[in-house]
Amino acid sequence: MPIPTPFHAKTSALTASHEWSNWSGFLAAVMYEPYHEHEYYSIRNSAGLLDVSPLYKYEIKGPDAVFHADRIMTRDITKCEIGQIMYTPWCDEDGKVIDDGNIARLGKDHFRITAADPNLRWFQDCGYGLESEVVNVSDELAALALQGPNSRKILKEIVVGADLDKLQYFWLTEAKIDDFPITITRTGYTGDLGYELWVHPKQAERLWDIIFETGTNYGLSPFGLAALDMARIEAGLVLIEVDYNSSHKAVIESQKSSPYEIGLGWAVKFGENKFIGRRALEEEKVQEPEWTFIGLEIDWVDLESLFSRKNLPPQVTGRASRAALPIYLQSDHIGQATSITFSPLLKKYIALGSVRTNAAKIGTPVKLEVTVEYTRQAVDAVIVKPKFFNPKRKRSLGTDE
Amino acid sequence: MNKYDAIIIGGGHNGLVAAAYLAKAGKKVIVLERRHILGGAAATEEIYPGFKFTVFSYVVSLLRPEIVRDLNLPKHGLTILPLESTITPLPDGDYLYRDIDHHRTLRNIARFSERDAEAYEEYSRSMYFMAKAVKYILGIIPPDPTSLKPKDLLGLLEMSKHFLGIGEEQFFTLFKLMTMSSADFLEEWFETDPLIATMSASGIIGTFLGPRSPGTAYVLLHHYMGEIDGVFRAWGFAKGGTGAISNSIAGAAREFGAEIRTNAPVSNVIVKNGKATGVALENGDEFLADIIISSLDPKLTFLKLVEENDLPSDLVESIHKFKIRGSSGKVNLALDALPDLSCIPGPGPHLRGAISISPSVDYIERAYDDAKYGEISKQPYIDVIIPSMIDPDMAPPGKHVMSCFVQYAPYELREGTWEQRREELGDNVVNALSEFMPNIKDIILHRQVLSPWDVEQSIGLSQGNIFQGELSLFQLFFLRPASGYAKYNTPIRGYYQCGSGTHPGGGITGTPGRLAALKILKEIN
């Protein structure tokens, strides 16, 4: 049975849809209103607030903390400055991804990691022989993601002791809201301008109220997982158990993926760092990975014509779909779309997925399986970069605007 | 030398669409707009500091998805935010609320009539078929039924096939929509007065007719042709107001290479030996092109931009008779706070949708009665939205803008002039609103009142008619704007039309602009 997060009193009062999901054992609103479109648009048009407390949070502390974190992460943690955050996968000895998340350097010998899955045992085991400790701080931190073009304006009105105009993308700052301490990270899972706010759970409800008091003037809306899923597909962000499987959970070898195969090759660094899986990944990089993470743009006119043959208007998933669909090149099955959504913003039907590397060239015309009135059909689609939406504001400073 | 392949007169949304399609096809195109900003009736202006008004048009539904796709308008900034509800406040403190929550809507209707709640679903289904049936019309250039040319005959045959193919029941419904009054049509389905009134209001918008006037059901249908993301009849609000739609189309046109000039009022089309060769600006500058396209209304296109001598007299006569009576006004308010509805006090999602001041069919019909005899409606029908609730960037934080579309405001007043009586329209609107929003008078920071005369003065629409001519059956399809000239052509070679005064008519559809451009490209290539 899922349990409430520290924001539950606030979120449950607003969840008119009564639609909840189980996120790592916590109750997470799928949508607040009867339909999620307004929540989705709040992320892109004004500002949206998401309870991200169910994330697992760990801290690594001690004189060997840098070395410890660097053993785990494929990014070069030795280069992570105090106050900086790195998004990174972590792998097993074979270079297969276990999970992905953010690692924030809170101090010289102090890191905080967010993860989708429980990772305490793995993180502790990785520190064998080191003078450092891993602590699960999940219950000590309540977290909200404030995302969208107006998120900075809202925070600027309520935060004391931090210059948010200067806070860079993937950096953090300590600050105060209403006299309680808060950590603000310029991170999120929407691909938009946004922040994540970390407080002690006893401040959770107060934080929620303060954000809403000001946020209402900026079109703030709470949003649930349905809207989040659409936004993260537009932004081309992978989701564990949907776009890839943790190598710790895979039951057959082919279910595992390397970072290269899920679009995270950029986060694998072969510098001074020595991480678990490095040797395997160095080899794979030379050889070319088997799979490539891609974006797919589905041809709307072709989709319309498939439906109109049945005398129907095109029917697309109202929400993001996680039911994987096969992708074909001529008659060859070359891969699968794993996350599919209609983007109301871009007016395009888009997908994320994986295809065999030899068929992954951008611009390749392919076919995607769709079901039209109970019959299987194939709709025209084209392989594109897996990043459909990437606004300047995501990275820009307040002082630039 | 100012020589182009095509010159488009007027930078309204249809002119811009035509320009974008022609430029996309590689033509050297220039758009000449009289005003300092683009958009015509689809314009956003900061009338009061910090408050952006979607000055004339205010919502979007009919903009064709193929245009959005062909021109990749989202790339150029087009974002259509959902407008998900309509609330009709009632004088007794009750209200009728319909929104995206299907079952809640049915429960709300059932409070008035359980039968109507069930009929509502059936009606929606029926209207789905109607929207589907007329979608076809939106994609074709009207064939001329009097012509014996193979193309026209083929077009007529295809069209009859299409309409006979929609099924008997649907065909009869369509026929009723073509001929009945919107109130009569809706009364065949429903018995709840506020429901019939609010729905029938879609049938009077932009026309000089009342909900009980035959022909208004067609206007109802016209408003049902909308399609957003494959969903018929969906309505939205363009982020940044309707001016943002125009700007996104202009952005696409520029990317394709079109030149767009503002502050460039065209005085006339230059015609030599029955052929258009260019245009002259009011300042005397001349631009030359083999193709001149007017996006202005039929009165201006035929009676102002060219000499009557260059036109056949029967056309001149029909354009003189073309019905373009202005019947609506617009009141835009800058508000210090949110209005409070007495039926549902406080803020809430209901303020993100439409607020319809249409408590009964009689209420609207009486408003029309005033207008029939040249009077401003004392208690007008008002379609209200609060754009800042949908797009907070429209007003400073915590402040709001309110857009009130008003009917009726007859262009021709029995007494006085609009310059003298403009504020009376504003007062009538605010008074009518205050019946349902007790705090409205205390929160108004600024009021902009636009009578049809003001609309004509500012953006040039003859008589301030928002559709560039009424959407009555006698001036639609192959009769829009006149028989023989309904295919975007004119009697002058090289001179074309692409405004809402052509098929399929008004609203932010972009279709006249697109179909005109496609036809011209076919002719010259």
Short mmCIF file of N, CA and C in Angstrom, two decimals, chain B residues 24 42 48 61 92 167 177 182 187 214 231 235 282 306 324 343 365 372 415 473 486 505:
data_model
loop_
_atom_site.label_atom_id
_atom_site.label_comp_id
_atom_site.label_asym_id
_atom_site.label_seq_id
_atom_site.Cartn_x
_atom_site.Cartn_y
_atom_site.Cartn_z
N LYS B 24 6.84 30.06 -49.62
CA LYS B 24 7.31 28.68 -49.45
C LYS B 24 7.50 28.02 -50.82
N ALA B 42 -6.61 40.10 -35.91
CA ALA B 42 -5.94 39.17 -35.00
C ALA B 42 -4.67 39.87 -34.50
N TYR B 48 -3.02 49.53 -22.31
CA TYR B 48 -2.82 50.17 -21.01
C TYR B 48 -1.52 49.58 -20.47
N SER B 61 -10.10 28.35 -32.80
CA SER B 61 -10.54 26.96 -32.91
C SER B 61 -10.43 26.53 -34.35
N ASP B 92 -30.90 34.33 -11.05
CA ASP B 92 -31.34 33.87 -9.73
C ASP B 92 -30.18 33.37 -8.87
N GLY B 167 -24.75 9.85 -45.15
CA GLY B 167 -25.86 9.13 -44.52
C GLY B 167 -27.08 10.01 -44.43
N LEU B 177 -29.46 22.53 -40.38
CA LEU B 177 -28.47 23.53 -39.95
C LEU B 177 -28.33 24.64 -40.98
N SER B 182 -30.89 29.14 -35.00
CA SER B 182 -30.12 28.34 -34.05
C SER B 182 -30.99 27.94 -32.86
N GLU B 187 -33.75 23.78 -29.94
CA GLU B 187 -34.97 23.38 -29.21
C GLU B 187 -35.46 22.00 -29.65
N PRO B 214 -33.98 32.70 -38.90
CA PRO B 214 -33.54 31.57 -39.73
C PRO B 214 -32.16 31.87 -40.32
N VAL B 231 -9.17 16.95 -32.53
CA VAL B 231 -10.44 16.98 -31.80
C VAL B 231 -11.31 18.09 -32.37
N TRP B 235 -11.78 24.50 -28.44
CA TRP B 235 -11.46 25.92 -28.46
C TRP B 235 -10.21 26.19 -27.65
N GLU B 282 -0.26 55.06 -50.43
CA GLU B 282 -0.81 56.40 -50.22
C GLU B 282 0.25 57.47 -50.38
N VAL B 306 -9.82 49.21 -56.65
CA VAL B 306 -9.83 49.33 -58.11
C VAL B 306 -10.99 50.24 -58.54
N ILE B 324 -22.70 43.19 -45.12
CA ILE B 324 -21.50 43.26 -44.29
C ILE B 324 -21.80 44.11 -43.05
N CYS B 343 -22.33 33.59 -8.51
CA CYS B 343 -22.78 32.19 -8.46
C CYS B 343 -21.70 31.24 -7.96
N GLU B 365 -32.53 37.53 -27.69
CA GLU B 365 -33.44 38.01 -28.73
C GLU B 365 -33.84 39.47 -28.47
N LYS B 372 -32.12 45.80 -34.01
CA LYS B 372 -32.92 45.82 -35.24
C LYS B 372 -33.34 47.24 -35.59
N GLU B 415 -29.90 57.01 -33.66
CA GLU B 415 -29.64 58.37 -33.18
C GLU B 415 -28.18 58.53 -32.82
N LEU B 473 -26.37 31.96 -45.87
CA LEU B 473 -26.31 31.02 -46.98
C LEU B 473 -26.22 31.72 -48.32
N ALA B 486 -16.04 33.45 -56.83
CA ALA B 486 -15.93 32.79 -55.52
C ALA B 486 -14.70 31.90 -55.47
N GLY B 505 -15.05 31.79 -45.37
CA GLY B 505 -15.59 32.83 -44.51
C GLY B 505 -14.70 33.16 -43.34
#
